[in-house]
mmCIF file of C-alpha atoms in Angstrom:
data_model
loop_
_atom_site.group_PDB
_atom_site.id
_atom_site.type_symbol
_atom_site.label_atom_id
_atom_site.label_comp_id
_atom_site.label_asym_id
_atom_site.label_seq_id
_atom_site.Cartn_x
_atom_site.Cartn_y
_atom_site.Cartn_z
ATOM 1 C CA MET A 1 77.091 79.331 83.744
ATOM 2 C CA LEU A 2 78.031 82.481 85.643
ATOM 3 C CA GLU A 3 81.286 82.521 83.681
ATOM 4 C CA GLN A 4 79.172 83.477 80.662
ATOM 5 C CA TYR A 5 78.508 86.831 82.283
ATOM 6 C CA ILE A 6 82.187 87.772 82.561
ATOM 7 C CA PRO A 7 82.254 89.434 79.085
ATOM 8 C CA ILE A 8 79.097 91.443 79.924
ATOM 9 C CA PHE A 9 80.574 92.454 83.254
ATOM 10 C CA LEU A 10 83.816 93.479 81.543
ATOM 11 C CA VAL A 11 81.957 95.563 78.948
ATOM 12 C CA ILE A 12 79.984 97.355 81.661
ATOM 13 C CA THR A 13 83.125 97.978 83.725
ATOM 14 C CA ILE A 14 85.137 99.282 80.762
ATOM 15 C CA ALA A 15 82.229 101.485 79.633
ATOM 16 C CA LEU A 16 81.915 102.950 83.125
ATOM 17 C CA ILE A 17 85.662 103.535 83.478
ATOM 18 C CA PHE A 18 85.876 105.076 80.000
ATOM 19 C CA ALA A 19 82.963 107.433 80.649
ATOM 20 C CA VAL A 20 84.236 108.556 84.051
ATOM 21 C CA VAL A 21 87.867 108.933 82.908
ATOM 22 C CA THR A 22 87.038 110.952 79.777
ATOM 23 C CA VAL A 23 84.720 113.325 81.625
ATOM 24 C CA PHE A 24 87.179 113.962 84.435
ATOM 25 C CA ALA A 25 90.239 114.049 82.165
ATOM 26 C CA SER A 26 88.711 116.774 80.018
ATOM 27 C CA LYS A 27 87.804 118.622 83.176
ATOM 28 C CA ILE A 28 91.359 118.400 84.519
ATOM 29 C CA PHE A 29 93.519 118.767 81.385
ATOM 30 C CA GLY A 30 91.304 120.863 79.125
ATOM 31 C CA PRO A 31 91.596 124.661 79.049
ATOM 32 C CA GLN A 32 88.653 126.429 80.643
ATOM 33 C CA ARG A 33 87.792 129.847 79.283
ATOM 34 C CA PRO A 34 84.047 130.098 79.772
ATOM 35 C CA ASN A 35 82.000 132.955 78.409
ATOM 36 C CA LYS A 36 78.296 133.666 78.473
ATOM 37 C CA SER A 37 77.352 131.958 75.199
ATOM 38 C CA LYS A 38 79.579 128.952 75.941
ATOM 39 C CA ILE A 39 77.941 128.097 79.238
ATOM 40 C CA SER A 40 74.378 128.776 78.117
ATOM 41 C CA THR A 41 72.069 125.833 77.402
ATOM 42 C CA TYR A 42 72.441 124.338 73.937
ATOM 43 C CA GLU A 43 69.070 124.331 72.222
ATOM 44 C CA SER A 44 69.869 123.276 68.648
ATOM 45 C CA GLY A 45 71.553 126.595 67.954
ATOM 46 C CA MET A 46 68.502 128.681 68.856
ATOM 47 C CA GLN A 47 68.363 131.196 71.658
ATOM 48 C CA PRO A 48 67.196 129.207 74.706
ATOM 49 C CA ILE A 49 63.542 129.844 75.536
ATOM 50 C CA GLY A 50 61.924 129.242 78.925
ATOM 51 C CA THR A 51 63.022 126.726 81.529
ATOM 52 C CA THR A 52 63.471 122.959 81.506
ATOM 53 C CA ASN A 53 60.756 122.550 84.114
ATOM 54 C CA GLU A 54 57.979 122.613 81.545
ATOM 55 C CA ARG A 55 55.066 120.238 81.888
ATOM 56 C CA VAL A 56 55.025 117.572 79.200
ATOM 57 C CA SER A 57 51.830 116.362 77.579
ATOM 58 C CA ILE A 58 49.890 113.369 78.916
ATOM 59 C CA LYS A 59 50.291 111.810 75.450
ATOM 60 C CA TYR A 60 53.880 110.860 76.264
ATOM 61 C CA TYR A 61 52.705 109.079 79.395
ATOM 62 C CA LEU A 62 50.130 107.088 77.452
ATOM 63 C CA VAL A 63 52.721 106.048 74.879
ATOM 64 C CA ALA A 64 55.109 104.974 77.653
ATOM 65 C CA MET A 65 52.333 103.014 79.364
ATOM 66 C CA LEU A 66 51.370 101.247 76.133
ATOM 67 C CA PHE A 67 55.039 100.485 75.547
ATOM 68 C CA ILE A 68 55.451 98.841 78.955
ATOM 69 C CA ILE A 69 52.314 96.730 78.584
ATOM 70 C CA PHE A 70 53.284 95.369 75.181
ATOM 71 C CA ASP A 71 56.847 94.965 76.430
ATOM 72 C CA LEU A 72 55.502 92.682 79.173
ATOM 73 C CA GLU A 73 53.393 90.805 76.648
ATOM 74 C CA VAL A 74 56.477 90.041 74.555
ATOM 75 C CA ILE A 75 58.410 89.010 77.677
ATOM 76 C CA PHE A 76 55.765 86.393 78.453
ATOM 77 C CA ILE A 77 55.829 85.131 74.874
ATOM 78 C CA TYR A 78 59.577 84.582 75.081
ATOM 79 C CA PRO A 79 59.768 81.549 77.451
ATOM 80 C CA TRP A 80 56.825 80.030 75.611
ATOM 81 C CA ALA A 81 58.624 80.417 72.284
ATOM 82 C CA VAL A 82 61.840 78.895 73.671
ATOM 83 C CA GLN A 83 60.005 75.742 74.757
ATOM 84 C CA PHE A 84 57.409 75.643 71.988
ATOM 85 C CA LYS A 85 58.712 72.593 70.114
ATOM 86 C CA LYS A 86 59.009 70.475 73.252
ATOM 87 C CA LEU A 87 55.656 71.624 74.663
ATOM 88 C CA PHE A 88 53.888 71.078 71.360
ATOM 89 C CA GLY A 89 55.094 67.494 71.368
ATOM 90 C CA GLU A 90 53.774 66.957 74.896
ATOM 91 C CA LEU A 91 50.547 68.913 75.029
ATOM 92 C CA GLY A 92 49.584 69.331 71.397
ATOM 93 C CA ILE A 93 47.407 72.175 70.201
ATOM 94 C CA SER A 94 46.536 73.427 73.705
ATOM 95 C CA VAL A 95 49.933 75.137 73.965
ATOM 96 C CA PHE A 96 48.976 77.197 70.960
ATOM 97 C CA VAL A 97 45.446 77.848 72.268
ATOM 98 C CA SER A 98 46.558 79.113 75.686
ATOM 99 C CA MET A 99 48.948 81.618 74.113
ATOM 100 C CA PHE A 100 46.246 82.582 71.625
ATOM 101 C CA ILE A 101 43.804 83.388 74.462
ATOM 102 C CA PHE A 102 46.495 85.478 76.180
ATOM 103 C CA LEU A 103 47.126 87.434 72.998
ATOM 104 C CA VAL A 104 43.405 87.880 72.212
ATOM 105 C CA VAL A 105 42.799 89.308 75.708
ATOM 106 C CA LEU A 106 45.580 91.821 75.161
ATOM 107 C CA GLU A 107 44.484 92.670 71.632
ATOM 108 C CA LEU A 108 41.077 93.600 73.082
ATOM 109 C CA GLY A 109 42.914 96.224 75.125
ATOM 110 C CA TYR A 110 44.818 97.262 72.009
ATOM 111 C CA LEU A 111 41.531 97.744 70.139
ATOM 112 C CA TYR A 112 40.129 99.745 73.058
ATOM 113 C CA ALA A 113 43.189 102.029 73.105
ATOM 114 C CA TYR A 114 42.953 102.369 69.327
ATOM 115 C CA LYS A 115 39.246 103.292 69.455
ATOM 116 C CA LYS A 116 39.986 105.786 72.235
ATOM 117 C CA GLY A 117 42.531 107.414 69.953
ATOM 118 C CA GLY A 118 45.526 106.402 72.018
ATOM 119 C CA PHE A 119 47.748 106.216 68.946
ATOM 120 C CA LYS A 120 46.663 109.556 67.525
ATOM 121 C CA TRP A 121 49.051 112.469 67.965
ATOM 122 C CA ASP A 122 47.052 115.642 67.635
ATOM 123 C CA MET B 1 86.331 85.873 100.012
ATOM 124 C CA ASN B 2 86.268 84.825 96.386
ATOM 125 C CA ILE B 3 85.432 86.819 93.269
ATOM 126 C CA TYR B 4 81.750 85.834 93.505
ATOM 127 C CA ASP B 5 81.419 87.422 96.953
ATOM 128 C CA LEU B 6 83.311 90.481 95.769
ATOM 129 C CA ILE B 7 80.905 91.045 92.858
ATOM 130 C CA PHE B 8 77.931 90.383 95.118
ATOM 131 C CA TYR B 9 79.060 93.038 97.599
ATOM 132 C CA LEU B 10 79.752 95.406 94.701
ATOM 133 C CA PHE B 11 76.160 95.112 93.445
ATOM 134 C CA ALA B 12 74.721 95.160 96.969
ATOM 135 C CA ALA B 13 76.640 98.347 97.767
ATOM 136 C CA LEU B 14 75.524 99.917 94.484
ATOM 137 C CA THR B 15 71.887 99.080 95.276
ATOM 138 C CA LEU B 16 71.981 100.289 98.870
ATOM 139 C CA ILE B 17 73.951 103.494 98.279
ATOM 140 C CA SER B 18 71.837 104.577 95.316
ATOM 141 C CA ALA B 19 68.643 103.679 97.233
ATOM 142 C CA PHE B 20 69.895 105.900 100.059
ATOM 143 C CA PHE B 21 70.363 108.770 97.606
ATOM 144 C CA VAL B 22 66.876 108.141 96.149
ATOM 145 C CA VAL B 23 65.387 108.711 99.589
ATOM 146 C CA THR B 24 67.547 111.623 100.726
ATOM 147 C CA ASN B 25 67.871 113.637 97.506
ATOM 148 C CA LYS B 26 65.978 116.926 97.486
ATOM 149 C CA ASN B 27 65.497 117.004 93.705
ATOM 150 C CA ILE B 28 62.890 114.483 92.626
ATOM 151 C CA VAL B 29 64.338 114.136 89.105
ATOM 152 C CA HIS B 30 67.742 113.276 90.569
ATOM 153 C CA SER B 31 66.013 110.715 92.806
ATOM 154 C CA ALA B 32 64.517 109.096 89.721
ATOM 155 C CA PHE B 33 67.956 108.883 88.121
ATOM 156 C CA TYR B 34 69.472 107.330 91.252
ATOM 157 C CA LEU B 35 66.664 104.763 91.084
ATOM 158 C CA LEU B 36 68.219 103.598 87.796
ATOM 159 C CA PHE B 37 71.319 102.421 89.672
ATOM 160 C CA THR B 38 69.169 100.718 92.306
ATOM 161 C CA PHE B 39 67.316 98.744 89.632
ATOM 162 C CA PHE B 40 70.598 97.919 87.910
ATOM 163 C CA GLY B 41 72.163 96.635 91.129
ATOM 164 C CA VAL B 42 69.143 94.420 91.772
ATOM 165 C CA ALA B 43 69.496 93.029 88.239
ATOM 166 C CA GLY B 44 73.129 92.185 89.001
ATOM 167 C CA ILE B 45 72.097 90.330 92.151
ATOM 168 C CA TYR B 46 69.514 88.350 90.154
ATOM 169 C CA VAL B 47 72.279 87.297 87.770
ATOM 170 C CA LEU B 48 74.420 86.150 90.699
ATOM 171 C CA LEU B 49 71.475 84.105 92.015
ATOM 172 C CA GLY B 50 71.256 82.316 88.676
ATOM 173 C CA ALA B 51 67.926 83.896 87.711
ATOM 174 C CA ASP B 52 68.974 85.048 84.260
ATOM 175 C CA PHE B 53 65.488 85.573 82.830
ATOM 176 C CA VAL B 54 64.379 87.642 85.829
ATOM 177 C CA ALA B 55 67.555 89.733 85.534
ATOM 178 C CA ILE B 56 66.872 90.558 81.880
ATOM 179 C CA VAL B 57 63.220 91.324 82.651
ATOM 180 C CA GLN B 58 64.407 93.588 85.461
ATOM 181 C CA LEU B 59 66.615 95.459 83.008
ATOM 182 C CA ILE B 60 64.037 95.687 80.217
ATOM 183 C CA VAL B 61 60.940 96.457 82.280
ATOM 184 C CA TYR B 62 62.252 98.410 85.263
ATOM 185 C CA VAL B 63 65.245 100.227 83.822
ATOM 186 C CA GLY B 64 63.769 100.585 80.338
ATOM 187 C CA GLY B 65 60.112 101.084 81.159
ATOM 188 C CA ILE B 66 59.062 101.831 84.722
ATOM 189 C CA LEU B 67 61.775 104.450 85.144
ATOM 190 C CA ILE B 68 60.687 106.259 81.953
ATOM 191 C CA LEU B 69 57.119 106.163 83.242
ATOM 192 C CA LEU B 70 58.278 107.579 86.572
ATOM 193 C CA LEU B 71 60.164 110.391 84.862
ATOM 194 C CA PHE B 72 57.133 111.190 82.715
ATOM 195 C CA GLY B 73 55.023 111.171 85.861
ATOM 196 C CA VAL B 74 57.407 113.729 87.380
ATOM 197 C CA MET B 75 57.474 115.838 84.236
ATOM 198 C CA LEU B 76 53.678 115.752 83.856
ATOM 199 C CA THR B 77 53.240 117.321 87.235
ATOM 200 C CA ASN B 78 53.422 121.092 87.184
ATOM 201 C CA LYS B 79 56.360 122.748 88.933
ATOM 202 C CA ILE B 80 57.239 119.590 90.854
ATOM 203 C CA THR B 81 60.964 120.173 90.316
ATOM 204 C CA ASN B 82 60.774 123.451 92.210
ATOM 205 C CA VAL B 83 58.843 122.044 95.145
ATOM 206 C CA GLU B 84 60.778 122.000 98.372
ATOM 207 C CA ILE B 85 60.552 118.336 99.362
ATOM 208 C CA LYS B 86 60.605 118.107 103.100
ATOM 209 C CA THR B 87 63.031 115.508 104.356
ATOM 210 C CA GLY B 88 62.966 116.804 107.907
ATOM 211 C CA THR B 89 61.287 114.972 110.750
ATOM 212 C CA ILE B 90 57.723 116.027 111.460
ATOM 213 C CA ASN B 91 56.079 113.514 113.754
ATOM 214 C CA ILE B 92 58.977 111.965 115.615
ATOM 215 C CA PHE B 93 56.911 109.934 118.084
ATOM 216 C CA SER B 94 54.585 108.178 115.614
ATOM 217 C CA ALA B 95 57.374 107.873 113.044
ATOM 218 C CA THR B 96 59.591 106.064 115.549
ATOM 219 C CA ILE B 97 56.798 103.624 116.375
ATOM 220 C CA GLY B 98 56.041 102.994 112.703
ATOM 221 C CA VAL B 99 59.659 102.552 111.660
ATOM 222 C CA GLY B 100 60.369 100.405 114.724
ATOM 223 C CA LEU B 101 57.443 98.087 113.997
ATOM 224 C CA PHE B 102 58.410 97.771 110.347
ATOM 225 C CA ALA B 103 62.050 97.116 111.232
ATOM 226 C CA GLY B 104 60.908 94.484 113.750
ATOM 227 C CA VAL B 105 58.806 92.717 111.117
ATOM 228 C CA LEU B 106 61.707 92.781 108.651
ATOM 229 C CA LEU B 107 64.159 91.502 111.263
ATOM 230 C CA ALA B 108 61.758 88.713 112.271
ATOM 231 C CA ALA B 109 61.349 87.771 108.612
ATOM 232 C CA VAL B 110 65.117 87.610 108.166
ATOM 233 C CA LEU B 111 65.681 85.622 111.367
ATOM 234 C CA TYR B 112 62.824 83.118 111.084
ATOM 235 C CA ALA B 113 62.680 82.589 107.339
ATOM 236 C CA PRO B 114 63.585 78.995 106.424
ATOM 237 C CA TRP B 115 66.595 79.893 104.299
ATOM 238 C CA LYS B 116 67.359 77.121 101.877
ATOM 239 C CA VAL B 117 71.017 76.199 101.914
ATOM 240 C CA THR B 118 72.047 74.082 98.959
ATOM 241 C CA LEU B 119 75.366 72.914 97.735
ATOM 242 C CA LEU B 120 77.002 75.158 95.181
ATOM 243 C CA GLN B 121 75.652 73.944 91.885
ATOM 244 C CA GLU B 122 75.849 75.091 88.331
ATOM 245 C CA PRO B 123 72.863 77.324 87.626
ATOM 246 C CA VAL B 124 71.056 76.443 84.410
ATOM 247 C CA SER B 125 69.225 78.735 82.028
ATOM 248 C CA THR B 126 65.789 79.370 83.493
ATOM 249 C CA THR B 127 63.918 80.551 80.397
ATOM 250 C CA GLY B 128 62.963 77.063 79.219
ATOM 251 C CA ILE B 129 61.941 75.961 82.734
ATOM 252 C CA LEU B 130 59.761 79.047 83.003
ATOM 253 C CA GLY B 131 58.115 78.270 79.674
ATOM 254 C CA ASN B 132 57.329 74.725 80.833
ATOM 255 C CA LEU B 133 55.815 75.934 84.100
ATOM 256 C CA LEU B 134 53.763 78.662 82.428
ATOM 257 C CA MET B 135 52.194 76.175 80.046
ATOM 258 C CA ASN B 136 51.674 73.316 82.504
ATOM 259 C CA GLU B 137 51.033 74.180 86.171
ATOM 260 C CA TYR B 138 50.479 77.898 85.878
ATOM 261 C CA VAL B 139 48.519 78.202 82.657
ATOM 262 C CA LEU B 140 45.537 79.739 84.477
ATOM 263 C CA VAL B 141 47.824 82.267 86.187
ATOM 264 C CA PHE B 142 49.237 83.034 82.771
ATOM 265 C CA GLU B 143 45.784 83.867 81.384
ATOM 266 C CA LEU B 144 45.007 85.931 84.490
ATOM 267 C CA LEU B 145 48.204 87.873 83.809
ATOM 268 C CA GLY B 146 46.811 88.769 80.429
ATOM 269 C CA ILE B 147 43.657 90.099 82.081
ATOM 270 C CA ILE B 148 45.695 92.161 84.574
ATOM 271 C CA LEU B 149 47.668 93.677 81.701
ATOM 272 C CA LEU B 150 44.356 94.366 79.923
ATOM 273 C CA ILE B 151 43.065 96.227 82.989
ATOM 274 C CA ALA B 152 46.225 98.344 83.096
ATOM 275 C CA LEU B 153 45.939 99.067 79.382
ATOM 276 C CA ILE B 154 42.270 100.072 79.549
ATOM 277 C CA GLY B 155 42.893 102.150 82.665
ATOM 278 C CA ALA B 156 45.759 104.059 81.047
ATOM 279 C CA ALA B 157 43.837 104.621 77.809
ATOM 280 C CA SER B 158 40.653 105.795 79.490
ATOM 281 C CA ILE B 159 42.403 108.129 81.953
ATOM 282 C CA ALA B 160 44.703 109.733 79.390
ATOM 283 C CA ARG B 161 42.005 110.062 76.691
ATOM 284 C CA ARG B 162 38.940 111.218 78.546
#
C-alpha cells in the first residue's frame, strides 16, 4: 500500500525542487538594479503605512478556533461514514443514534457561539 | 539500506532539524513557520508506519489548523515580534538536573518499552477499521470526545466574546 504514496511523494519533491530552483535561479541569473521604490514593501500599490508587527483582532482567533473544532468534528464523521453501510447492517439504528448524539452535543456549542455573537463581524 | 529506510531518515531529519530551529530561533514567527516542517515530517513518518488516517489528520489539523491558531496567538500579542527572547542559560544547576532527569526518563522509556517486532506486512487502509472501533468498543469515548470539543468551543466563544 505504501507504493500508493509514490505519486504524492513525487509531487511534493518536484514542487519543492521547482520552488527552490526558480527562486535561486532568478537570484543568480536575473539582473539586480534595486532602487528605493523597488525594495519597499508592496501594499497593493499604496504607500506602505506602519509596520507588520500590528496586533490583529481577537475575532480572527475565534474564527480559527471555530474552524479547528468543526474540522475535528468532520474528521470524526469520516471513518463513521466510510463504514456506515457495514455498521448499519450489524448494529442497526444505534450507529445512527451515536453519531446523532455526537453532532447534537457539538451543535449545542455552535448555538452557544452563535448566541454569543461569534459569527458576527463588527 | 533500502528506499524505505532512506525516506524514513529523510523525514526524521526534516522533523529533527526543523524542531531544532523552532527551539533556537530568536524570532517567534520564524519558529512558528519552522514548526510547519516539524508537523509535516511527523505526518510523513505516520505514512511510513501505515497510519494513513492519522497522517491526513496530522496534515489537516496540525498543519492547517493548530499552526494558524499559533500564528494568530503570536500576532494577537502586542509587540511580541520585537521581544528579545532569551535563549541563554540562566539557571545552569537546576536546568542540568531537570534536563538530566527528563533525558533519563526518555532513555528508560526507549530501552524498556516492549517494542513490537512484526514481520513486514502490507499495511491496510485504517479508516474503515477506525470507524468500526469508534462505533463498537469506543462509542462512549467517541461521545466524550464530542463533549471535550464542546468545552473547547464554549471556552473559546466565551473568552473571545466577553
